Coordinates of C-alpha atoms in Angstrom, one line a residue:
M1 CA 28.3 5.5 24.4
R2 CA 28.0 7.7 27.3
Q3 CA 28.1 10.7 24.6
G4 CA 25.2 9.2 22.8
R5 CA 26.9 7.9 19.6
A6 CA 27.0 4.6 18.3
P7 CA 29.3 4.5 15.5
L8 CA 28.7 0.8 14.8
T9 CA 24.9 1.5 13.6
T10 CA 26.5 3.8 11.0
A11 CA 29.8 2.0 9.9
A12 CA 30.1 0.4 6.6
G13 CA 32.4 -2.5 5.8
L14 CA 32.5 -5.5 7.8
V15 CA 30.3 -5.3 10.9
A16 CA 29.6 -7.8 13.9
R17 CA 26.2 -6.8 15.7
G18 CA 23.9 -9.2 17.7
Y19 CA 20.2 -9.5 19.2
V20 CA 18.7 -11.2 22.4
S21 CA 16.9 -14.0 21.2
K22 CA 13.1 -14.5 22.2
I23 CA 13.7 -18.6 22.6
D24 CA 15.9 -18.4 25.5
G25 CA 17.3 -14.8 26.2
S26 CA 20.7 -15.7 24.9
V27 CA 22.6 -12.9 23.1
Q28 CA 23.0 -14.5 19.1
P29 CA 26.0 -12.9 17.0
Y30 CA 25.5 -12.1 13.0
G31 CA 27.8 -10.7 10.6
L32 CA 26.9 -7.9 8.5
V33 CA 28.6 -6.6 5.0
V34 CA 27.4 -3.0 5.1
P35 CA 27.8 -1.7 1.3
S36 CA 29.9 1.6 1.3
S37 CA 27.1 3.3 -0.5
Y38 CA 24.9 3.0 2.6
R39 CA 24.1 6.5 4.0
P40 CA 22.2 6.5 7.3
G41 CA 18.9 8.6 7.5
T42 CA 18.4 8.3 3.6
P43 CA 15.4 6.8 2.4
Y44 CA 16.8 4.5 -0.2
Q45 CA 16.2 0.8 0.6
H46 CA 18.8 -2.0 -0.2
R47 CA 19.0 -5.3 -1.1
L48 CA 20.3 -8.2 1.3
D49 CA 21.4 -11.4 0.6
A50 CA 21.6 -13.8 3.6
W51 CA 24.4 -16.5 3.6
F52 CA 24.3 -19.4 5.3
H53 CA 27.8 -20.4 6.4
G54 CA 28.9 -24.5 6.1
R55 CA 29.7 -26.8 8.9
G56 CA 32.2 -25.8 11.3
E57 CA 32.6 -27.9 14.7
N58 CA 34.9 -25.3 16.2
L59 CA 32.9 -22.7 15.3
S60 CA 31.9 -21.0 18.4
E61 CA 31.0 -17.5 18.8
L62 CA 34.4 -15.9 19.2
N63 CA 35.5 -17.6 16.5
F64 CA 32.6 -16.8 14.1
I65 CA 32.8 -12.8 14.8
D66 CA 36.4 -12.8 14.5
G67 CA 35.7 -14.2 10.7
R68 CA 32.8 -12.1 10.4
Q69 CA 35.6 -8.9 10.8
R70 CA 38.1 -10.4 8.8
S71 CA 36.1 -11.9 5.5
L72 CA 33.6 -10.2 2.9
G73 CA 32.7 -13.8 2.1
E74 CA 32.0 -15.5 -0.8
F75 CA 29.9 -13.1 -2.2
A76 CA 29.4 -9.4 -2.1
P77 CA 26.9 -7.8 -4.2
P78 CA 27.8 -3.8 -4.7
H79 CA 25.3 -2.1 -3.3
A80 CA 23.6 -4.8 -1.3
F81 CA 23.7 -5.4 2.6
V82 CA 25.2 -9.3 3.0
L83 CA 24.0 -10.8 6.4
H84 CA 25.5 -13.9 8.1
P85 CA 23.7 -15.5 10.4
Y86 CA 25.4 -17.7 13.1
G87 CA 22.7 -20.3 12.7
R88 CA 23.1 -21.4 16.6
Y89 CA 26.4 -22.8 15.4
C90 CA 26.4 -26.1 13.1
N91 CA 22.9 -27.6 12.9
A92 CA 22.1 -26.4 8.9
N93 CA 19.6 -23.6 10.3
K94 CA 17.1 -26.4 11.6
L95 CA 14.6 -25.9 14.7
A96 CA 16.0 -22.9 16.6
G97 CA 18.7 -22.3 14.0
E98 CA 16.1 -21.8 11.4
I99 CA 14.3 -19.0 13.7
D100 CA 17.9 -17.3 14.3
L101 CA 17.5 -16.3 10.7
F102 CA 14.2 -14.1 11.2
E103 CA 15.4 -12.7 14.5
A104 CA 18.6 -11.7 12.7
L105 CA 16.2 -10.3 10.3
E106 CA 14.1 -8.2 12.3
H107 CA 17.5 -6.9 14.0
V108 CA 18.8 -5.7 10.5
R109 CA 15.6 -4.3 9.5
K110 CA 15.3 -1.8 12.8
H111 CA 18.6 -0.3 11.9
Y112 CA 18.8 -0.3 8.5
P113 CA 16.5 0.4 5.3
I114 CA 16.4 -2.9 3.7
D115 CA 14.2 -3.4 0.2
E116 CA 11.4 -6.7 1.6
N117 CA 11.0 -7.5 -2.0
R118 CA 15.1 -7.5 -2.9
I119 CA 16.3 -10.3 -0.2
V120 CA 18.1 -13.2 -1.6
V121 CA 19.1 -16.8 0.5
R122 CA 22.0 -18.0 -0.8
G123 CA 24.7 -20.3 1.0
F124 CA 27.1 -23.4 0.3
S125 CA 27.8 -26.8 1.7
M126 CA 25.7 -27.2 5.2
G127 CA 24.7 -23.8 4.2
G128 CA 23.6 -24.7 0.9
A129 CA 21.2 -27.2 2.7
A130 CA 20.0 -24.3 4.8
C131 CA 19.5 -22.2 1.6
W132 CA 17.2 -25.2 0.2
Q133 CA 14.9 -25.5 3.2
Y134 CA 14.3 -21.7 3.6
A135 CA 13.9 -21.8 -0.3
V136 CA 10.8 -24.1 0.0
H137 CA 9.5 -23.3 3.6
Y138 CA 9.6 -19.8 2.9
A139 CA 9.4 -19.4 -0.8
G140 CA 7.2 -16.1 -0.8
L141 CA 9.3 -14.0 1.2
W142 CA 12.5 -14.0 -1.0
A143 CA 13.1 -12.8 -4.1
A144 CA 15.7 -15.6 -5.3
A145 CA 17.4 -18.3 -3.7
A146 CA 20.8 -19.3 -4.9
P147 CA 21.9 -23.1 -2.8
G148 CA 25.0 -24.5 -3.6
A149 CA 25.7 -28.2 -2.7
G150 CA 24.6 -29.3 0.8
F151 CA 21.7 -31.7 1.0
A152 CA 18.1 -31.6 0.2
E153 CA 16.8 -34.1 2.1
T154 CA 17.9 -36.9 4.5
P155 CA 17.4 -40.8 3.3
E156 CA 19.2 -40.3 -0.1
F157 CA 21.5 -38.0 0.6
L158 CA 22.8 -40.2 3.5
K159 CA 23.0 -43.2 1.3
V160 CA 24.9 -41.3 -1.4
F161 CA 27.2 -39.5 0.8
Q162 CA 28.5 -42.1 3.2
N163 CA 26.3 -45.3 2.1
E164 CA 24.2 -45.4 5.0
T165 CA 20.8 -46.8 4.5
L166 CA 18.0 -45.0 6.8
Q167 CA 15.9 -47.2 8.4
P168 CA 13.2 -45.0 10.3
T169 CA 10.6 -46.0 12.6
W170 CA 7.0 -45.3 11.1
Y171 CA 6.9 -41.7 12.9
E172 CA 10.2 -41.1 12.0
A173 CA 9.2 -41.4 8.4
K174 CA 6.6 -38.9 9.0
L175 CA 9.0 -36.4 10.2
L176 CA 11.3 -36.8 7.7
H177 CA 8.7 -34.6 5.9
L178 CA 9.5 -31.6 8.1
Y179 CA 12.9 -31.1 6.5
N180 CA 13.2 -33.1 2.9
C181 CA 12.6 -30.2 0.6
T182 CA 11.8 -32.6 -2.0
D183 CA 8.3 -32.4 -0.1
Y184 CA 7.8 -29.1 -1.0
A185 CA 9.4 -28.7 -4.4
A186 CA 6.0 -27.0 -5.9
N187 CA 6.6 -23.8 -3.5
L188 CA 9.2 -22.9 -6.0
F189 CA 7.2 -22.1 -8.4
N190 CA 6.5 -18.7 -6.2
C191 CA 10.4 -18.4 -6.0
P192 CA 13.4 -18.4 -8.9
V193 CA 16.2 -20.6 -8.1
V194 CA 19.6 -20.6 -9.1
A195 CA 21.5 -23.7 -8.0
Y196 CA 25.2 -24.7 -8.5
S197 CA 27.4 -27.9 -7.8
G198 CA 30.6 -28.7 -8.8
E199 CA 31.1 -31.6 -11.5
I200 CA 32.9 -33.7 -9.5
D201 CA 31.4 -32.9 -5.9
R202 CA 29.2 -35.7 -4.5
Q203 CA 27.1 -32.9 -2.9
K204 CA 25.9 -32.2 -6.4
Q205 CA 23.5 -34.7 -4.9
A206 CA 21.2 -32.4 -3.5
A207 CA 20.5 -30.3 -6.6
D208 CA 20.1 -33.5 -8.4
V209 CA 17.5 -34.5 -6.6
M210 CA 15.8 -31.2 -6.4
A211 CA 15.7 -31.3 -10.1
R212 CA 13.8 -34.4 -10.1
A213 CA 11.5 -33.1 -7.6
L214 CA 11.1 -29.8 -9.5
A215 CA 10.5 -31.8 -13.0
T216 CA 7.3 -33.6 -11.2
E217 CA 5.9 -30.0 -10.7
G218 CA 6.9 -28.9 -14.3
I219 CA 9.8 -27.1 -13.6
D220 CA 13.1 -27.1 -15.0
L221 CA 15.7 -26.3 -12.4
V222 CA 18.5 -24.2 -13.4
H223 CA 21.5 -25.7 -12.1
I224 CA 25.0 -24.1 -12.7
I225 CA 27.8 -27.0 -12.4
G226 CA 31.8 -25.7 -12.0
P227 CA 33.4 -27.6 -14.6
K228 CA 36.2 -30.4 -13.0
T229 CA 35.4 -28.7 -9.5
G230 CA 34.8 -30.4 -6.4
H231 CA 33.6 -29.0 -3.3
G232 CA 33.7 -25.2 -4.1
Y233 CA 33.0 -22.3 -6.1
H234 CA 34.4 -22.2 -9.9
P235 CA 35.2 -18.6 -11.1
Q236 CA 33.5 -18.5 -13.8
A237 CA 30.1 -20.2 -12.3
K238 CA 30.2 -17.3 -9.8
Q239 CA 30.1 -14.6 -12.5
E240 CA 27.2 -16.6 -14.0
I241 CA 25.2 -16.7 -10.9
D242 CA 25.8 -13.1 -10.2
R243 CA 24.6 -12.6 -13.3
R244 CA 21.2 -14.3 -12.9
L245 CA 20.3 -13.3 -9.6
D246 CA 21.2 -9.4 -10.4
S247 CA 18.8 -10.0 -13.2
I248 CA 16.2 -11.8 -11.1
V249 CA 16.6 -8.7 -8.2
A250 CA 16.5 -6.0 -10.4
R251 CA 13.0 -7.3 -11.0
G252 CA 12.0 -7.8 -7.3
R253 CA 9.7 -10.4 -5.7
D254 CA 5.9 -10.0 -6.5
P255 CA 4.4 -9.8 -3.0
V256 CA 0.7 -10.6 -5.2
P257 CA 1.3 -12.8 -8.2
T258 CA -1.6 -13.7 -10.1
R259 CA -1.2 -17.2 -9.3
V260 CA 0.2 -19.3 -6.2
R261 CA 1.2 -23.0 -5.8
F262 CA 1.6 -24.0 -2.2
S263 CA 2.5 -27.5 -0.6
T264 CA 3.1 -28.1 2.7
W265 CA 2.8 -31.3 5.5
T266 CA 2.6 -29.5 8.4
L267 CA 1.1 -26.2 9.8
R268 CA 5.0 -25.0 11.0
Y269 CA 4.9 -24.0 7.4
N270 CA 1.5 -22.5 6.6
Q271 CA 1.9 -19.5 4.5
M272 CA 3.2 -18.6 0.6
L273 CA 2.1 -14.6 -0.3
W274 CA -1.4 -14.0 -0.1
I275 CA -2.4 -17.4 0.9
T276 CA -2.1 -19.2 4.7
V277 CA -3.5 -22.3 5.8
D278 CA -4.8 -22.2 9.1
G279 CA -6.1 -25.9 9.4
L280 CA -5.3 -29.3 7.8
D281 CA -7.2 -32.4 7.5
Q282 CA -4.4 -34.4 8.5
H283 CA -0.8 -33.2 9.6
W284 CA 1.8 -35.2 7.9
D285 CA -0.3 -35.9 4.8
R286 CA 0.8 -33.4 2.0
A287 CA -1.8 -30.6 1.5
R288 CA -1.8 -28.4 -1.5
V289 CA -3.4 -25.2 -2.9
D290 CA -3.5 -23.7 -6.1
A291 CA -5.1 -20.4 -6.3
Q292 CA -5.2 -17.8 -9.2
I293 CA -6.6 -14.7 -9.7
V294 CA -8.7 -15.2 -12.7
D295 CA -10.4 -11.9 -13.6
P296 CA -10.5 -8.2 -11.4
S297 CA -13.8 -10.2 -9.9
T298 CA -12.8 -14.0 -9.2
V299 CA -10.6 -16.0 -7.8
K300 CA -10.1 -19.3 -8.1
A301 CA -8.8 -22.5 -5.7
T302 CA -8.1 -25.8 -5.4
T303 CA -7.3 -27.5 -2.3
Q304 CA -6.1 -31.0 -1.2
N305 CA -5.9 -31.5 2.3
I306 CA -7.1 -28.2 3.7
A307 CA -9.7 -27.6 6.5
A308 CA -9.3 -23.9 6.5
L309 CA -7.7 -21.1 4.7
T310 CA -7.3 -17.3 4.3
F311 CA -6.8 -15.0 1.3
S312 CA -4.9 -11.8 2.5
M313 CA -3.5 -9.0 0.4
P314 CA -1.8 -6.0 1.9
A315 CA -3.1 -2.3 1.5
G316 CA -2.4 -1.2 -1.9
L317 CA -1.5 -4.5 -3.2
C318 CA -5.1 -6.2 -4.1
P319 CA -5.5 -6.1 -8.2
L320 CA -9.5 -7.1 -7.3
D321 CA -11.8 -4.6 -8.1
N322 CA -13.3 -3.1 -4.7
T323 CA -16.6 -2.0 -5.8
Q324 CA -17.8 -5.5 -5.6
K325 CA -17.6 -8.5 -3.4
P326 CA -15.2 -11.1 -5.2
K327 CA -16.4 -14.6 -6.0
V328 CA -14.1 -17.4 -4.7
I329 CA -14.3 -20.8 -6.3
L330 CA -13.1 -23.3 -4.1
D331 CA -12.8 -26.8 -5.1
G332 CA -15.5 -26.2 -7.4
Q333 CA -17.9 -24.5 -5.1
E334 CA -18.7 -20.8 -5.5
L335 CA -18.7 -18.5 -2.6
Q336 CA -19.0 -14.7 -2.1
A337 CA -16.2 -13.4 0.0
A338 CA -15.7 -10.1 1.9
P339 CA -15.1 -7.3 -0.1
V340 CA -11.6 -5.5 -0.9
G341 CA -11.3 -2.4 1.0
S342 CA -11.1 1.5 0.3
D343 CA -7.2 1.1 0.5
L344 CA -7.2 -1.7 -1.8
S345 CA -6.5 -4.4 0.9
W346 CA -8.3 -7.8 1.1
L347 CA -8.6 -10.5 4.2
A348 CA -11.4 -13.4 3.7
H349 CA -11.5 -16.4 5.7
F350 CA -13.0 -20.2 5.0
R351 CA -13.6 -23.0 6.6
K352 CA -14.7 -26.5 5.5
T353 CA -17.1 -29.0 7.0
G354 CA -16.9 -32.0 5.8
T355 CA -16.4 -31.4 1.8
R356 CA -18.4 -28.0 1.8
W357 CA -16.5 -25.0 2.2
Q358 CA -17.8 -21.8 4.0
V359 CA -17.2 -18.1 4.4
A360 CA -15.9 -17.4 8.2
A361 CA -15.7 -14.3 9.9
T362 CA -12.4 -15.3 11.6
T363 CA -9.8 -17.4 12.1
E364 CA -11.0 -18.4 15.6
D365 CA -13.5 -21.1 16.1
G366 CA -13.0 -21.5 19.7
A367 CA -12.0 -25.0 19.8
L368 CA -8.7 -26.6 20.7
R369 CA -7.0 -27.7 17.5
K370 CA -3.8 -27.5 15.9
R371 CA -2.7 -24.2 14.2
H372 CA 0.7 -22.9 13.3
G373 CA 2.8 -22.8 16.1
L374 CA 0.5 -24.7 17.9
Q375 CA 0.8 -28.4 15.9
G376 CA 3.6 -29.9 17.3
P377 CA 5.8 -32.2 17.5
I378 CA 8.0 -32.3 20.6
D379 CA 11.1 -30.3 19.1
D380 CA 8.8 -27.4 18.0
A381 CA 8.3 -26.0 21.6
F382 CA 12.0 -25.0 21.0
M383 CA 11.5 -23.0 18.1
D384 CA 10.0 -20.0 20.6
S385 CA 10.7 -18.7 23.8
F386 CA 10.7 -22.0 26.4
L387 CA 11.4 -22.6 30.0
M388 CA 12.5 -25.6 31.8
V389 CA 10.7 -26.4 35.0
R390 CA 12.3 -28.1 37.7
P391 CA 10.7 -30.2 40.1
T392 CA 11.0 -29.9 43.6
G393 CA 9.1 -32.5 45.1
Q394 CA 9.6 -36.2 45.9
P395 CA 9.5 -38.8 43.0
L396 CA 6.5 -41.4 42.7
H397 CA 9.3 -43.7 42.3
E398 CA 13.0 -43.6 42.5
S399 CA 13.8 -45.2 39.2
I400 CA 11.7 -42.2 37.7
G401 CA 13.4 -39.7 39.3
T402 CA 16.7 -40.7 38.7
W403 CA 16.0 -41.0 34.9
V404 CA 14.5 -37.4 35.1
Q405 CA 17.5 -36.0 37.2
S406 CA 19.9 -37.1 34.4
E407 CA 17.6 -36.6 30.9
S408 CA 17.0 -33.0 32.1
A409 CA 20.8 -31.9 32.7
H410 CA 21.4 -33.6 29.4
A411 CA 18.7 -31.8 27.6
M412 CA 20.1 -28.0 29.1
D413 CA 23.6 -29.3 28.6
H414 CA 23.1 -30.4 24.9
W415 CA 21.1 -27.1 24.4
R416 CA 24.3 -25.1 25.0
R417 CA 26.3 -27.7 23.2
Q418 CA 24.2 -27.5 20.2
F419 CA 22.1 -24.4 20.0
R420 CA 24.4 -22.4 21.9
G421 CA 22.2 -20.5 24.6
E422 CA 21.4 -21.1 28.0
A423 CA 18.3 -22.7 29.0
R424 CA 16.1 -21.0 31.3
V425 CA 15.4 -22.9 33.9
K426 CA 12.9 -22.2 37.3
N427 CA 11.9 -24.3 40.0
D428 CA 8.0 -25.7 39.7
A429 CA 7.1 -23.1 42.9
D430 CA 8.6 -20.2 41.2
V431 CA 6.8 -20.5 37.5
T432 CA 5.1 -16.7 37.5
D433 CA 1.7 -15.7 35.5
A434 CA 4.3 -14.3 33.2
D435 CA 5.9 -17.2 32.0
I436 CA 2.9 -19.1 31.8
A437 CA 1.6 -16.4 28.9
N438 CA 5.0 -15.7 27.6
S439 CA 6.7 -19.5 27.3
N440 CA 6.4 -22.9 26.1
L441 CA 6.7 -24.6 29.4
V442 CA 8.9 -27.7 29.8
L443 CA 7.9 -29.7 32.8
W444 CA 10.7 -32.2 34.1
G445 CA 9.4 -34.9 36.8
D446 CA 6.1 -36.8 37.5
P447 CA 3.0 -35.8 39.6
G448 CA 4.9 -36.5 42.8
S449 CA 7.7 -34.4 42.3
N450 CA 6.4 -31.2 40.3
K451 CA 3.9 -29.0 41.7
L452 CA 3.0 -27.3 38.0
L453 CA 2.3 -30.9 36.6
A454 CA 0.4 -32.1 39.4
K455 CA -1.5 -29.4 39.3
I456 CA -2.8 -29.4 35.4
L457 CA -2.7 -33.1 35.2
D458 CA -6.4 -33.8 35.1
K459 CA -6.7 -31.2 32.3
L460 CA -3.9 -33.4 30.0
P461 CA -4.9 -36.4 28.1
I462 CA -3.0 -38.9 30.2
R463 CA -3.8 -40.8 33.3
W464 CA -0.8 -40.9 36.1
D465 CA -0.6 -42.2 39.7
A466 CA 1.9 -44.2 41.5
E467 CA 0.6 -47.5 40.0
S468 CA 0.5 -46.8 36.6
L469 CA 0.6 -44.3 33.6
Q470 CA -2.4 -44.7 31.1
V471 CA -1.5 -43.2 27.6
G472 CA -4.8 -43.3 25.2
E473 CA -6.4 -46.6 25.9
K474 CA -2.9 -48.5 27.1
K475 CA -1.8 -48.5 30.9
Y476 CA 1.7 -48.9 31.7
D477 CA 4.0 -49.7 34.9
A478 CA 4.6 -46.4 36.6
T479 CA 7.9 -47.6 38.0
N480 CA 9.6 -48.0 35.1
H481 CA 8.1 -45.8 32.4
V482 CA 7.9 -41.8 31.8
P483 CA 5.6 -40.1 29.2
L484 CA 7.4 -37.5 26.8
L485 CA 4.4 -35.2 25.4
I486 CA 3.3 -32.2 23.4
Y487 CA 0.2 -30.4 24.2
P488 CA -1.2 -27.0 24.5
N489 CA -1.2 -25.8 28.1
P490 CA -4.3 -25.8 30.2
L491 CA -3.2 -22.8 31.9
N492 CA -2.6 -20.7 28.8
P493 CA -3.6 -22.8 25.0
K494 CA -1.7 -20.5 23.1
R495 CA 1.6 -22.1 24.4
Y496 CA 2.7 -25.5 24.9
I497 CA 3.3 -27.6 27.7
V498 CA 6.2 -30.4 27.4
L499 CA 6.8 -33.4 29.6
N500 CA 10.5 -34.6 30.0
S501 CA 11.7 -33.7 26.9
G502 CA 14.3 -31.8 25.2
F503 CA 15.0 -31.6 21.6
T504 CA 14.7 -34.7 20.3
F505 CA 17.6 -35.5 18.1
R506 CA 20.6 -37.1 20.4
E507 CA 24.5 -37.3 19.8
Y508 CA 24.6 -40.0 16.9
D509 CA 22.8 -37.6 14.8
Y510 CA 25.7 -35.0 15.6
L511 CA 27.5 -36.7 13.4
N512 CA 25.8 -35.7 10.2
N513 CA 23.6 -32.6 9.7
A514 CA 21.2 -34.4 7.7
R515 CA 20.1 -36.7 10.8
Q516 CA 19.3 -33.3 12.7
I517 CA 15.7 -33.6 12.5
P518 CA 13.1 -34.4 15.4
K519 CA 13.2 -37.9 16.4
L520 CA 9.5 -38.2 18.5
P521 CA 6.3 -37.2 17.4
D522 CA 3.8 -35.3 19.8
F523 CA 4.2 -38.1 22.3
A524 CA 6.2 -41.3 23.3
V525 CA 6.5 -43.7 26.3
I526 CA 9.8 -44.5 27.7
D527 CA 11.0 -47.6 29.5
V528 CA 13.6 -46.1 31.6
R529 CA 14.9 -50.1 32.5
K530 CA 17.0 -49.9 29.3
P531 CA 19.7 -47.5 29.5
V532 CA 19.9 -44.4 27.7
S533 CA 21.9 -44.1 24.5
A534 CA 23.5 -41.9 21.4
R535 CA 20.0 -42.6 20.0
A536 CA 17.5 -42.6 22.4
P537 CA 16.4 -41.3 26.3
G538 CA 15.4 -45.7 26.9
A539 CA 13.1 -47.9 25.2
V540 CA 10.6 -46.2 23.1
V541 CA 7.7 -48.3 23.8
T542 CA 5.0 -46.7 21.9
A543 CA 4.9 -43.1 20.0
G544 CA 2.5 -41.4 17.9
F545 CA 0.7 -38.2 16.8
F546 CA -2.6 -36.4 18.3
G547 CA -5.3 -35.6 15.9
E548 CA -5.8 -32.4 14.6
R549 CA -8.3 -31.6 17.6
W550 CA -5.3 -32.7 19.6
E551 CA -7.2 -36.1 20.7
W552 CA -5.7 -39.4 21.0
P553 CA -5.2 -41.1 17.2
T554 CA -7.7 -44.1 17.1
T555 CA -4.8 -46.5 17.0
T556 CA -1.2 -46.4 18.6
K557 CA 1.7 -48.1 17.4

């Protein structure tokens, strides 16, 4: 290094590397299989396969790095890079583990020539579950997906795999839409999939349930089955999977296909190829867009539960006629959209008022509203840079102060255990303008103990003093009730404020990765008189979701 050489950056074979995460500043490792055909400095762009590992409760960073320096892994296609994300340990690549792939990919792209149209996602067991969720949530990014075994949703998998009948609360039932891949099956219209299962593997259930969901969309799932095989790959099946994937990747991803179908339930997942959903009528109801380039001057789209959207095609790729303004037919309404650029790029925004669509100059309307990366629930704050803000003052009540001290310590400890990073922590008086600009702020305490919370309290949608806590139209005794909340930061509306919560699944959910999903919505009130358990931080006396303008719902349950 002193001599200005970094052999790691030019080595072929098995390489262990890492990046500094934007989420918590931790160094996260990843493994890389660098093909022998790689030549630094040459313009050839390589295929990349991302492989998601299976469950490993002892998979520390060092164990992972050691393994990545010893084994090529299950698949290593010739001339292809293979990226092995750590996924922040053992969470089926959810939440911060989900973001790990994109941070690792960004780091790889900085150092190696990767073909953006020949990226494949694949994995087995827990990694197969990860592959399903990446495939349906980000279908427009991949040339193909190849999930093996795993799980594709939570309720049916738990029933089949361990005879557990899920009994979610009403808000937990809605939150299942975040990671139930069956709810996003329509998106695989735009991503070729080759699924695999062993014939006698109980986790064959994942591909079976996805096959049913895809059938409702008119898509027939290609499902390779290893004969008389349990939880593993059959050798001949591996050859067949590779044969099919090689054929798909040779053609490559089409970044501007003639037709795009997109389904989502949340603005966390809001993009498919040249379509971006900028606003929903109602979160956690199904939203759809079916758009088609009809001819060189016409785009036609039908929508469901969509309030705003954008059509965007990169330079050189727009197939529309650049000598005339495109005609866009949205839900039967004809509009004249922005013109195609001379570089054959196209950008057009649309917003709906009532049932009528209008052309918009920008996605911004100046209003406080839910948007991508600012739509909740509470767990969403931990998918980007966050800072835990520790109270230094006197709590309004000793009972609340004791609970805050215990729960904040729990959140920091379990962030390390489950997402393998050290949560950044500052005292309330030490938070800087840079912190407010760059991070979601997790404020622990009450208006008496946390100076920053006291400063912004009148701009938050709650009322809280020594006597009472008002949440919406309901009031609670402040001596034993505490709010958990996510809301745009009044000091920087492009970032979140979170009150008194880390990620919301707890110890009981560590037993099965299918349970490791958000357990609380946008807000909740906790009665601290009930002891904290492996499932909840006390008694949840009310909880719910804010509306699309971050307003209180008309009713809370």
